Tab-separated table of C-alpha atoms and ligand atoms in Angstrom:
chain	number	residue	atom	x	y	z
A	1	MET	CA	0.000	0.000	0.000
A	2	GLU	CA	1.387	3.407	-0.938
A	3	HIS	CA	2.575	5.353	2.122
A	4	ILE	CA	1.900	9.108	2.137
A	5	VAL	CA	3.805	10.986	4.795
A	6	ILE	CA	2.844	14.546	5.663
A	7	ILE	CA	5.079	16.832	7.730
A	8	GLY	CA	2.863	19.385	9.459
A	9	ASN	CA	-0.616	19.075	10.948
A	10	GLY	CA	-1.846	22.583	10.076
A	11	ILE	CA	-4.683	23.445	7.725
A	12	ALA	CA	-2.670	22.521	4.599
A	13	GLY	CA	-1.420	19.136	5.824
A	14	ILE	CA	-4.700	18.093	7.420
A	15	THR	CA	-6.776	19.129	4.394
A	16	ALA	CA	-4.495	17.065	2.159
A	17	ALA	CA	-4.807	14.101	4.536
A	18	ARG	CA	-8.607	14.306	4.773
A	19	HIS	CA	-9.050	14.513	1.022
A	20	ILE	CA	-6.558	11.727	0.278
A	21	ARG	CA	-8.511	9.584	2.724
A	22	LYS	CA	-11.818	10.485	1.015
A	23	LEU	CA	-10.354	9.513	-2.338
A	24	SER	CA	-8.226	6.483	-1.457
A	25	ASP	CA	-7.188	3.765	0.911
A	26	LYS	CA	-3.531	4.814	1.057
A	27	LYS	CA	-1.571	4.641	4.289
A	28	ILE	CA	-1.310	8.191	5.681
A	29	SER	CA	1.071	9.355	8.422
A	30	ILE	CA	1.081	12.907	9.770
A	31	ILE	CA	4.040	14.258	11.720
A	32	SER	CA	4.082	17.399	13.812
A	33	ALA	CA	6.299	18.677	16.562
A	34	GLU	CA	3.902	21.330	17.772
A	35	ALA	CA	0.623	19.853	18.974
A	36	ASP	CA	-1.004	16.424	19.173
A	37	HIS	CA	-3.915	17.482	17.015
A	38	PHE	CA	-4.770	20.005	14.351
A	39	PHE	CA	-5.999	23.319	15.734
A	40	SER	CA	-7.133	26.612	14.266
A	41	ARG	CA	-4.062	28.855	14.316
A	42	THR	CA	-6.203	31.866	13.468
A	43	ALA	CA	-8.093	31.400	16.756
A	44	LEU	CA	-5.054	31.397	19.075
A	45	MET	CA	-5.935	34.900	20.228
A	46	TYR	CA	-9.364	33.847	21.482
A	47	VAL	CA	-7.838	31.298	23.846
A	48	TYR	CA	-5.639	33.966	25.452
A	49	MET	CA	-8.584	36.358	25.695
A	50	GLY	CA	-10.724	33.691	27.370
A	51	HIS	CA	-13.370	33.529	24.638
A	52	MET	CA	-12.504	29.915	23.841
A	53	ARG	CA	-10.850	26.939	25.473
A	54	TRP	CA	-8.045	25.056	23.733
A	55	ARG	CA	-10.385	22.190	22.887
A	56	ASP	CA	-12.757	24.655	21.172
A	57	ILE	CA	-10.106	25.460	18.569
A	58	GLU	CA	-9.515	21.809	17.689
A	59	PRO	CA	-12.037	21.210	14.892
A	60	TYR	CA	-11.979	17.395	15.144
A	61	GLU	CA	-12.776	15.093	18.064
A	62	SER	CA	-9.950	12.866	19.264
A	63	TRP	CA	-11.585	9.733	17.740
A	64	PHE	CA	-11.530	11.306	14.252
A	65	TRP	CA	-7.911	10.377	13.539
A	66	LYS	CA	-8.191	6.687	14.336
A	67	LYS	CA	-11.536	6.332	12.613
A	68	ASN	CA	-10.073	7.783	9.418
A	69	ARG	CA	-6.848	5.800	9.713
A	70	LEU	CA	-4.663	8.886	9.966
A	71	GLU	CA	-1.571	7.919	11.897
A	72	LEU	CA	-0.234	10.760	14.026
A	73	LYS	CA	3.347	11.086	15.190
A	74	LYS	CA	4.578	13.836	17.464
A	75	ALA	CA	8.182	14.447	16.446
A	76	TYR	CA	10.419	17.025	14.806
A	77	VAL	CA	11.826	16.117	11.391
A	78	GLU	CA	15.398	17.337	11.298
A	79	ARG	CA	16.568	15.718	8.069
A	80	VAL	CA	14.930	14.697	4.798
A	81	ASP	CA	16.796	12.126	2.698
A	82	THR	CA	15.100	12.082	-0.685
A	83	ASP	CA	17.520	9.464	-2.125
A	84	ASN	CA	16.340	6.901	0.406
A	85	LYS	CA	12.860	8.414	0.826
A	86	SER	CA	13.295	8.713	4.572
A	87	LEU	CA	12.758	11.289	7.301
A	88	HIS	CA	14.902	11.448	10.427
A	89	PHE	CA	13.597	12.689	13.757
A	90	LYS	CA	15.381	14.891	16.253
A	91	GLU	CA	14.121	12.576	18.983
A	92	GLY	CA	15.732	9.604	17.190
A	93	GLY	CA	14.260	7.139	14.711
A	94	SER	CA	13.074	7.563	11.162
A	95	ILE	CA	10.207	6.836	8.796
A	96	THR	CA	10.098	6.027	5.087
A	97	TYR	CA	7.637	7.299	2.526
A	98	ASP	CA	6.488	6.698	-1.020
A	99	LYS	CA	5.223	10.250	-1.394
A	100	LEU	CA	6.107	13.143	0.894
A	101	ILE	CA	4.019	16.257	1.520
A	102	ILE	CA	5.776	19.115	3.282
A	103	ALA	CA	3.323	21.430	5.015
A	104	THR	CA	5.497	22.988	7.678
A	105	GLY	CA	3.986	26.475	7.766
A	106	SER	CA	5.755	29.615	8.913
A	107	VAL	CA	8.065	30.905	11.604
A	108	THR	CA	8.361	34.419	13.008
A	109	ASN	CA	10.505	36.702	10.898
A	110	THR	CA	13.231	38.454	12.862
A	111	PHE	CA	16.014	40.740	11.791
A	112	GLY	CA	18.896	39.723	14.036
A	113	TRP	CA	18.319	42.409	16.655
A	114	GLU	CA	20.379	42.315	19.810
A	115	GLY	CA	18.355	40.916	22.709
A	116	LEU	CA	16.093	38.504	20.803
A	117	GLU	CA	17.148	35.686	23.156
A	118	LEU	CA	15.962	37.477	26.318
A	119	ASN	CA	13.103	36.078	28.401
A	120	GLY	CA	9.913	37.882	27.489
A	121	VAL	CA	10.757	38.334	23.806
A	122	GLN	CA	8.483	36.289	21.572
A	123	GLY	CA	6.435	35.975	18.412
A	124	LEU	CA	2.871	34.741	18.018
A	125	VAL	CA	2.726	31.832	15.599
A	126	THR	CA	2.765	28.581	17.528
A	127	LYS	CA	1.012	26.890	20.424
A	128	GLN	CA	4.259	27.374	22.377
A	129	ASP	CA	4.112	31.124	21.629
A	130	LEU	CA	0.631	31.205	23.134
A	131	GLU	CA	1.875	29.359	26.231
A	132	ASN	CA	4.801	31.778	26.487
A	133	LEU	CA	2.512	34.780	26.257
A	134	GLU	CA	0.381	33.345	29.027
A	135	LYS	CA	3.560	33.133	31.108
A	136	ASN	CA	5.065	36.469	30.052
A	137	ALA	CA	1.853	38.478	30.193
A	138	PRO	CA	-0.366	36.769	32.753
A	139	ASN	CA	-3.756	37.981	33.819
A	140	ASN	CA	-2.534	40.175	36.672
A	141	LYS	CA	-0.283	43.160	37.198
A	142	GLU	CA	2.984	41.325	36.591
A	143	CYS	CA	3.267	42.666	33.070
A	144	PRO	CA	2.900	46.436	33.298
A	145	ARG	CA	3.966	47.148	29.733
A	146	ALA	CA	4.570	45.419	26.414
A	147	VAL	CA	6.160	46.674	23.232
A	148	ILE	CA	5.136	45.192	19.898
A	149	ILE	CA	7.623	45.480	17.083
A	150	GLY	CA	5.848	45.780	13.755
A	151	GLY	CA	2.221	46.171	12.848
A	152	GLY	CA	0.391	43.928	10.437
A	153	LEU	CA	-2.093	41.219	11.224
A	154	ILE	CA	-0.168	39.463	13.968
A	155	GLY	CA	0.824	42.744	15.652
A	156	ILE	CA	-2.758	43.933	15.889
A	157	GLU	CA	-3.875	40.597	17.315
A	158	MET	CA	-1.165	40.751	19.964
A	159	ALA	CA	-2.172	44.306	20.819
A	160	GLU	CA	-5.820	43.327	21.234
A	161	MET	CA	-4.899	40.283	23.329
A	162	LEU	CA	-2.721	42.311	25.696
A	163	ARG	CA	-5.195	45.190	25.960
A	164	THR	CA	-7.927	42.782	27.140
A	165	ARG	CA	-5.697	42.267	30.189
A	166	ASN	CA	-5.225	46.027	30.583
A	167	ILE	CA	-1.536	45.784	29.773
A	168	GLU	CA	-0.006	49.006	28.457
A	169	VAL	CA	0.992	48.415	24.841
A	170	SER	CA	3.332	50.407	22.626
A	171	MET	CA	3.507	49.416	18.970
A	172	LEU	CA	6.473	50.490	16.866
A	173	ILE	CA	5.792	50.771	13.147
A	174	ARG	CA	8.222	51.984	10.514
A	175	GLU	CA	5.496	53.470	8.299
A	176	ASP	CA	3.391	56.636	8.692
A	177	GLU	CA	0.283	54.575	9.447
A	178	PHE	CA	-0.559	51.064	10.624
A	179	TRP	CA	-0.103	48.410	7.868
A	180	ALA	CA	0.498	51.103	5.262
A	181	SER	CA	2.520	48.589	3.263
A	182	ALA	CA	-0.702	46.716	2.490
A	183	LEU	CA	-3.506	49.274	2.869
A	184	PRO	CA	-4.175	52.501	0.966
A	185	THR	CA	-3.367	55.489	3.197
A	186	SER	CA	-7.010	56.442	3.719
A	187	ASP	CA	-7.820	52.948	5.086
A	188	ALA	CA	-4.605	52.774	7.104
A	189	GLU	CA	-5.336	56.188	8.694
A	190	MET	CA	-8.757	55.099	9.885
A	191	ILE	CA	-7.417	51.864	11.364
A	192	SER	CA	-4.532	53.710	13.044
A	193	LYS	CA	-7.018	56.011	14.795
A	194	HIS	CA	-9.064	52.998	15.850
A	195	ILE	CA	-6.004	51.286	17.320
A	196	ILE	CA	-5.131	54.418	19.289
A	197	SER	CA	-8.732	54.646	20.518
A	198	HIS	CA	-8.173	51.234	22.130
A	199	GLY	CA	-5.394	52.631	24.264
A	200	VAL	CA	-2.451	51.451	22.157
A	201	ASP	CA	0.517	53.798	22.040
A	202	LEU	CA	0.993	53.539	18.267
A	203	ARG	CA	4.356	55.007	17.316
A	204	ASN	CA	4.737	55.617	13.615
A	205	ASN	CA	8.082	56.133	11.852
A	206	SER	CA	9.648	54.285	14.724
A	207	GLU	CA	12.177	51.456	14.448
A	208	LEU	CA	13.727	49.048	16.893
A	209	ASP	CA	17.440	49.395	17.504
A	210	LYS	CA	17.903	46.731	20.187
A	211	ILE	CA	16.238	44.957	23.074
A	212	ILE	CA	17.780	45.519	26.487
A	213	GLY	CA	17.885	42.908	29.249
A	214	ASP	CA	18.542	42.885	32.986
A	215	ALA	CA	21.174	40.863	34.840
A	216	ASP	CA	18.827	37.825	34.981
A	217	GLY	CA	18.324	37.656	31.226
A	218	ASN	CA	14.849	39.173	31.289
A	219	VAL	CA	13.817	41.931	28.946
A	220	LYS	CA	13.631	45.333	30.627
A	221	ALA	CA	13.330	47.813	27.742
A	222	VAL	CA	13.605	48.404	24.016
A	223	LEU	CA	15.758	51.085	22.467
A	224	THR	CA	14.416	52.785	19.338
A	225	LYS	CA	16.620	54.103	16.544
A	226	ASP	CA	15.726	57.610	17.754
A	227	GLY	CA	17.486	56.757	21.007
A	228	GLU	CA	14.367	56.454	23.151
A	229	GLU	CA	14.289	53.712	25.772
A	230	ILE	CA	10.823	52.243	26.398
A	231	PRO	CA	10.654	50.129	29.560
A	232	CYS	CA	8.724	46.847	29.190
A	233	THR	CA	8.632	43.248	30.353
A	234	VAL	CA	7.323	41.738	27.116
A	235	VAL	CA	8.420	42.316	23.526
A	236	GLY	CA	6.145	40.951	20.814
A	237	ILE	CA	7.895	40.396	17.505
A	238	ALA	CA	5.355	40.999	14.755
A	239	THR	CA	7.568	41.728	11.778
A	240	GLY	CA	5.912	39.125	9.595
A	241	VAL	CA	6.478	35.431	9.077
A	242	LYS	CA	8.643	33.401	6.713
A	243	PRO	CA	8.436	29.803	5.450
A	244	ASN	CA	9.552	27.204	7.962
A	245	ILE	CA	12.167	25.421	5.873
A	246	SER	CA	15.458	25.519	7.787
A	247	PHE	CA	15.309	21.740	8.410
A	248	LEU	CA	15.651	21.221	4.629
A	249	LYS	CA	19.018	22.944	4.296
A	250	ASP	CA	20.962	19.700	3.767
A	251	SER	CA	18.341	18.089	1.540
A	252	LYS	CA	18.125	18.031	-2.244
A	253	ILE	CA	14.812	19.886	-2.186
A	254	GLU	CA	15.145	23.231	-3.937
A	255	THR	CA	14.249	26.280	-1.885
A	256	ASP	CA	14.308	30.034	-2.222
A	257	ARG	CA	12.256	32.015	0.337
A	258	GLY	CA	10.062	28.926	0.528
A	259	ILE	CA	10.036	25.451	-1.013
A	260	LEU	CA	9.888	25.979	-4.760
A	261	VAL	CA	6.890	24.294	-6.375
A	262	LYS	CA	5.236	24.104	-9.755
A	263	ARG	CA	1.561	24.870	-10.140
A	264	ASN	CA	0.799	21.224	-9.292
A	265	LEU	CA	2.660	21.759	-5.990
A	266	GLN	CA	5.445	19.354	-6.877
A	267	THR	CA	8.988	20.244	-5.825
A	268	ASN	CA	12.089	19.520	-7.918
A	269	ILE	CA	11.959	15.939	-6.529
A	270	GLU	CA	9.347	13.776	-8.186
A	271	ASN	CA	7.592	12.314	-5.129
A	272	VAL	CA	7.913	15.352	-2.897
A	273	PHE	CA	5.297	18.123	-2.706
A	274	ALA	CA	4.915	21.297	-0.650
A	275	ILE	CA	1.736	23.126	0.347
A	276	GLY	CA	0.575	25.966	2.561
A	277	ASP	CA	2.714	28.747	4.028
A	278	CYS	CA	6.014	26.934	3.346
A	279	ALA	CA	5.465	26.652	-0.430
A	280	GLN	CA	6.685	29.194	-2.963
A	281	GLN	CA	5.284	29.183	-6.484
A	282	ARG	CA	8.077	29.171	-9.076
A	283	ILE	CA	5.840	31.265	-11.294
A	284	PRO	CA	3.494	33.464	-9.258
A	285	VAL	CA	-0.229	32.962	-9.845
A	286	GLY	CA	-1.495	36.268	-11.259
A	287	LEU	CA	-0.771	39.129	-8.873
A	288	ARG	CA	-0.620	36.812	-5.857
A	289	PRO	CA	2.634	36.772	-3.886
A	290	PRO	CA	4.667	33.591	-4.563
A	291	VAL	CA	4.465	32.700	-0.854
A	292	GLU	CA	0.908	33.014	0.447
A	293	ALA	CA	0.656	32.839	4.210
A	294	VAL	CA	-3.121	32.690	4.477
A	295	TRP	CA	-5.469	30.074	5.836
A	296	TYR	CA	-7.697	29.411	2.858
A	297	THR	CA	-4.852	29.067	0.352
A	298	GLY	CA	-3.337	26.332	2.543
A	299	ARG	CA	-6.695	24.573	2.443
A	300	MET	CA	-6.996	24.990	-1.325
A	301	MET	CA	-3.482	23.651	-1.878
A	302	GLY	CA	-4.270	20.657	0.334
A	303	GLU	CA	-7.408	19.874	-1.679
A	304	ALA	CA	-5.670	20.306	-5.038
A	305	LEU	CA	-2.725	18.122	-4.050
A	306	ALA	CA	-4.964	15.340	-2.740
A	307	GLN	CA	-6.433	15.063	-6.232
A	308	THR	CA	-2.997	14.797	-7.850
A	309	ILE	CA	-1.772	12.246	-5.295
A	310	CYS	CA	-4.867	10.145	-5.951
A	311	GLY	CA	-4.315	10.023	-9.692
A	312	ASN	CA	-6.290	13.035	-10.868
A	313	PRO	CA	-3.593	15.601	-11.845
A	314	PHE	CA	-4.658	19.002	-10.588
A	315	ASN	CA	-3.114	22.469	-10.520
A	316	TYR	CA	-3.460	24.934	-7.667
A	317	ASN	CA	-5.910	27.485	-9.003
A	318	PRO	CA	-7.005	29.884	-6.282
A	319	GLY	CA	-9.157	32.268	-8.368
A	320	ASN	CA	-9.715	35.873	-7.291
A	321	TRP	CA	-7.799	37.093	-4.265
A	322	PHE	CA	-9.794	37.584	-1.074
A	323	ASN	CA	-9.016	37.800	2.613
A	324	SER	CA	-10.478	38.965	5.884
A	325	ALA	CA	-9.240	40.021	9.302
A	326	LYS	CA	-10.285	42.031	12.323
A	327	PHE	CA	-8.734	45.170	13.781
A	328	PHE	CA	-10.145	45.348	17.323
A	329	ASP	CA	-13.839	46.133	16.627
A	330	ILE	CA	-13.531	46.668	12.889
A	331	GLU	CA	-13.933	43.757	10.505
A	332	TYR	CA	-11.946	43.931	7.299
A	333	GLN	CA	-12.591	42.139	4.045
A	334	THR	CA	-10.828	42.475	0.748
A	335	TYR	CA	-11.795	41.092	-2.659
A	336	GLY	CA	-9.667	41.489	-5.792
A	337	TRP	CA	-6.734	43.872	-5.587
A	338	VAL	CA	-6.617	47.220	-3.808
A	339	PHE	CA	-3.003	48.233	-3.474
A	340	SER	CA	-1.255	50.452	-0.966
A	341	GLU	CA	0.437	53.630	-2.236
A	342	GLU	CA	3.856	51.983	-2.501
A	343	ARG	CA	2.502	49.018	-4.502
A	344	ARG	CA	-0.151	50.882	-6.520
A	345	LYS	CA	-0.242	49.909	-10.206
A	346	ASP	CA	0.019	52.762	-12.694
A	347	TYR	CA	-3.406	51.811	-14.117
A	348	GLU	CA	-5.135	51.729	-10.734
A	349	ALA	CA	-7.523	54.470	-9.572
A	350	GLN	CA	-9.249	54.343	-6.194
A	351	PHE	CA	-12.523	55.647	-4.821
A	352	HIS	CA	-12.686	56.046	-1.052
A	353	TRP	CA	-15.650	56.571	1.248
A	354	LYS	CA	-15.542	56.874	5.013
A	355	CYS	CA	-18.347	57.015	7.545
A	356	LYS	CA	-18.339	59.982	9.933
A	357	SER	CA	-18.021	57.578	12.872
A	358	ASN	CA	-14.523	56.611	11.703
A	359	LEU	CA	-15.564	52.973	12.124
A	360	ARG	CA	-16.464	52.143	8.533
A	361	CYS	CA	-14.918	52.810	5.181
A	362	ILE	CA	-14.541	51.283	1.760
A	363	THR	CA	-11.957	51.699	-0.967
A	364	ILE	CA	-12.782	50.512	-4.455
A	365	SER	CA	-10.052	50.190	-7.045
A	366	HIS	CA	-10.686	50.321	-10.755
A	367	HIS	CA	-8.844	50.707	-14.018
A	368	LYS	CA	-8.384	54.418	-14.576
A	369	ASP	CA	-8.924	54.170	-18.372
A	370	THR	CA	-11.513	51.427	-18.783
A	371	GLY	CA	-13.336	51.826	-15.454
A	372	GLN	CA	-13.140	48.076	-14.850
A	373	PHE	CA	-13.699	47.104	-11.223
A	374	LEU	CA	-10.474	45.637	-9.780
A	375	GLY	CA	-11.136	45.196	-6.084
A	376	ILE	CA	-12.634	46.456	-2.838
A	377	ASN	CA	-11.482	46.884	0.762
A	378	THR	CA	-14.366	47.077	3.163
A	379	PHE	CA	-14.073	47.938	6.873
A	380	GLY	CA	-17.011	47.686	9.250
A	381	ILE	CA	-19.480	46.697	6.516
A	382	ARG	CA	-19.796	43.006	5.763
A	383	MET	CA	-19.894	42.097	2.102
A	384	LYS	CA	-20.468	38.819	0.276
A	385	GLN	CA	-17.455	37.158	-1.309
A	386	GLU	CA	-19.550	35.352	-3.897
A	387	VAL	CA	-20.970	38.595	-5.287
A	388	PHE	CA	-17.575	40.254	-5.695
A	389	ASP	CA	-16.098	37.087	-7.114
A	390	ASN	CA	-18.776	37.143	-9.820
A	391	TRP	CA	-18.339	40.853	-10.505
A	392	LEU	CA	-14.577	40.389	-10.857
A	393	ASN	CA	-15.059	37.421	-13.207
A	394	GLU	CA	-17.650	39.336	-15.214
A	395	LYS	CA	-15.279	42.320	-15.424
A	396	ARG	CA	-17.981	44.705	-14.205
A	397	SER	CA	-17.382	48.456	-14.205
A	398	VAL	CA	-16.861	50.494	-11.067
A	399	ASP	CA	-20.115	52.354	-11.899
A	400	TYR	CA	-21.988	49.041	-11.876
A	401	VAL	CA	-20.435	47.907	-8.615
A	402	ILE	CA	-21.253	51.127	-6.773
A	403	ALA	CA	-24.808	51.201	-8.140
A	404	ASN	CA	-25.348	47.582	-7.015
A	405	LEU	CA	-23.449	47.610	-3.737
A	406	ARG	CA	-26.556	46.744	-1.735
A	407	LYS	CA	-26.605	43.308	-3.442
A	408	ALA	CA	-23.245	42.557	-1.863
A	409	ASN	CA	-24.175	43.707	1.635
A	410	PHE	CA	-24.098	40.954	4.194
A	411	ASP	CA	-24.813	42.889	7.397
A	412	PRO	CA	-27.570	41.468	9.585
A	413	GLU	CA	-31.089	42.883	9.444
A	414	PHE	CA	-31.580	46.276	11.170
A	415	PHE	CA	-27.957	47.292	10.624
A	416	ARG	CA	-27.660	50.772	9.200
A	417	ARG	CA	-27.033	50.804	5.449
A	418	TYR	CA	-24.572	53.147	3.757
A	419	GLU	CA	-25.048	52.446	0.038
A	420	LYS	CA	-26.872	55.722	-0.631
A	421	GLU	CA	-24.172	57.785	1.052
A	422	ILE	CA	-21.491	55.937	-0.881
A	423	LEU	CA	-23.323	56.459	-4.161
A	424	LYS	CA	-23.811	60.155	-3.411
A	425	LYS	CA	-20.125	60.689	-2.814
A	426	TYR	CA	-19.226	58.744	-5.931
A	427	GLN	CA	-21.653	60.745	-8.069
A	428	ALA	CA	-20.369	64.010	-6.673
A	429	LEU	CA	-16.825	63.021	-7.645
A	430	ASN	CA	-17.820	61.612	-11.028
A	431	GLU	CA	-20.416	63.872	-12.584
A	432	THR	CA	-20.351	61.756	-15.732
A	433	ALA	CA	-21.060	58.445	-14.008
A	434	THR	CA	-24.213	56.913	-15.524
A	435	LEU	CA	-25.789	55.151	-12.588
B	1	LIG	C1	-1.722	34.568	15.116
B	1	LIG	C2	-2.093	34.265	13.684
B	1	LIG	C3	-3.288	34.714	13.178
B	1	LIG	C4	-3.639	34.448	11.853
B	1	LIG	N1	-4.830	34.919	11.370
B	1	LIG	C5	-5.168	34.649	10.100
B	1	LIG	C6	-6.409	35.089	9.575
B	1	LIG	O1	-7.195	35.753	10.260
B	1	LIG	N2	-6.710	34.763	8.286
B	1	LIG	C7	-5.858	34.037	7.500
B	1	LIG	O2	-6.159	33.766	6.341
B	1	LIG	N3	-4.683	33.606	7.977
B	1	LIG	C8	-4.319	33.884	9.244
B	1	LIG	N4	-3.123	33.436	9.719
B	1	LIG	C9	-2.265	32.634	8.843
B	1	LIG	C10	-2.706	31.194	8.851
B	1	LIG	O3	-2.921	30.768	10.159
B	1	LIG	C11	-1.654	30.352	8.152
B	1	LIG	O4	-1.569	30.779	6.811
B	1	LIG	C12	-1.965	28.866	8.186
B	1	LIG	O5	-2.222	28.415	9.480
B	1	LIG	C13	-0.811	28.071	7.584
B	1	LIG	O6	-1.165	26.731	7.553
B	1	LIG	P1	-0.099	25.614	7.177
B	1	LIG	O7	-0.840	24.325	7.212
B	1	LIG	O8	0.622	26.003	5.951
B	1	LIG	O9	0.993	25.629	8.329
B	1	LIG	P2	0.879	25.620	9.912
B	1	LIG	O10	-0.490	25.808	10.407
B	1	LIG	O11	1.907	26.572	10.390
B	1	LIG	O12	1.317	24.147	10.293
B	1	LIG	C14	2.618	23.689	10.122
B	1	LIG	C15	2.895	22.586	11.122
B	1	LIG	O13	4.104	21.917	10.754
B	1	LIG	C16	4.838	21.647	11.917
B	1	LIG	N5	6.254	21.527	11.563
B	1	LIG	C17	7.028	22.475	10.987
B	1	LIG	N6	8.272	21.992	10.788
B	1	LIG	C18	8.280	20.748	11.258
B	1	LIG	C19	9.279	19.746	11.351
B	1	LIG	N7	10.515	19.944	10.874
B	1	LIG	N8	8.942	18.556	11.908
B	1	LIG	C20	7.698	18.339	12.358
B	1	LIG	N9	6.712	19.252	12.296
B	1	LIG	C21	7.008	20.433	11.764
B	1	LIG	C22	4.592	22.883	12.771
B	1	LIG	O14	4.932	22.632	14.081
B	1	LIG	C23	3.098	23.095	12.529
B	1	LIG	O15	2.352	22.340	13.411
B	1	LIG	C24	-2.753	33.706	11.041
B	1	LIG	C25	-1.549	33.236	11.551
B	1	LIG	C26	-1.219	33.512	12.857
B	1	LIG	C27	0.083	33.001	13.394
């Protein structure tokens, strides 16, 4: 019986395993060093904040694995020998495979700052990071102040987590506004104000120089490049993530930032595949980044690869870009492409509307010559993915999208609607728009 071995029990690895099981009788082994069972990484914050227990973020009951003949092994793979099709564990021992799926996710990105090794300095990616945060920033007065280095999606989650325990939080960001590398300035400005309104000391144009420790090896302050010392007992590193591939350095598997794969997710070695955050497309798919560290793309890659492994060759084909997140009280969704100022395409024009409350806004991008709708960012107003997906596929115009925005609205009944206001602003800016 063919033996499929999967390294990593995150969304990518587990989706591949589930779908291979649905489609075949192959022997499947799943190895992970992190946790006994698959859990929802995106929900780590809710465990810290007390909204969920650990078992609530494990989507499958403990009997699921045995029932589906998914053999679990808790171990760290430190060497992959593709000549002999074997994996070697740090804890000792090895396993052989017929086909190997690498789904090892991401690790925190750091930039070699002095002081990274101090107690109290940590990222937020793994179960162990969550346990460390519980230790470093417990639910009492032992952690008077934290400094988060970097903004972005992990930084904002850390800030919200710490603020629920009334811990003073400073956040250092290099840009003028929060996440300005990804969001248009108008969106980033609104979110920055919202973050500040939640008591976060958001410091723009501010960079870390080094982290300072005390005689016992505990963090006591950070020093910024402007020479300011900010006392703290916790430093959250939120300067992005990178593919978790260091264990492959002596293998024959080709890597760059991530594990290089073709569209069918195969590496340079015939029976070895990579999926999820650790994979890097040799040829990027459309405007998507070659390494996509998002939940649903890991799931899609897992599904696509299961087909290939079970004899139905399939390419990873993710369709239109979409994503969602939450910035304290403001939900964010994005469909298609709306670029930040630094990444803006020369053909891209943007229409922006903001509610007076400073809690809702949208930015719609469109082709400045043809008027074709290219994407939307929506904050505080829930919109339907399916509707925008269709409009993007149908190459609708920006006029059409704004005139029909109510069809995309997904807010519950009795929520205030803003389509008329949005339309009014758009018409005022575009006297020629035929709506
Ligand atoms: C705090 C946080 C919040 C997030 N929020 C969102 C969100 O709101 N929306 C969104 O789309 N995405 C979000 N993401 C990103 C999303 O969680 C990831 O894209 C996704 O979990 C990646 O899945 P994966 O299966 O590729 O890898 P992972 O889930 O990282 O799983 C990889 C597994 O492989 C194991 N492993 C690695 N190396 C080895 C080895 N050598 N030996 C054995 N085991 C190994 C790891 O321990 C881990 O268990 C968030 C991420 C974080 C950290």
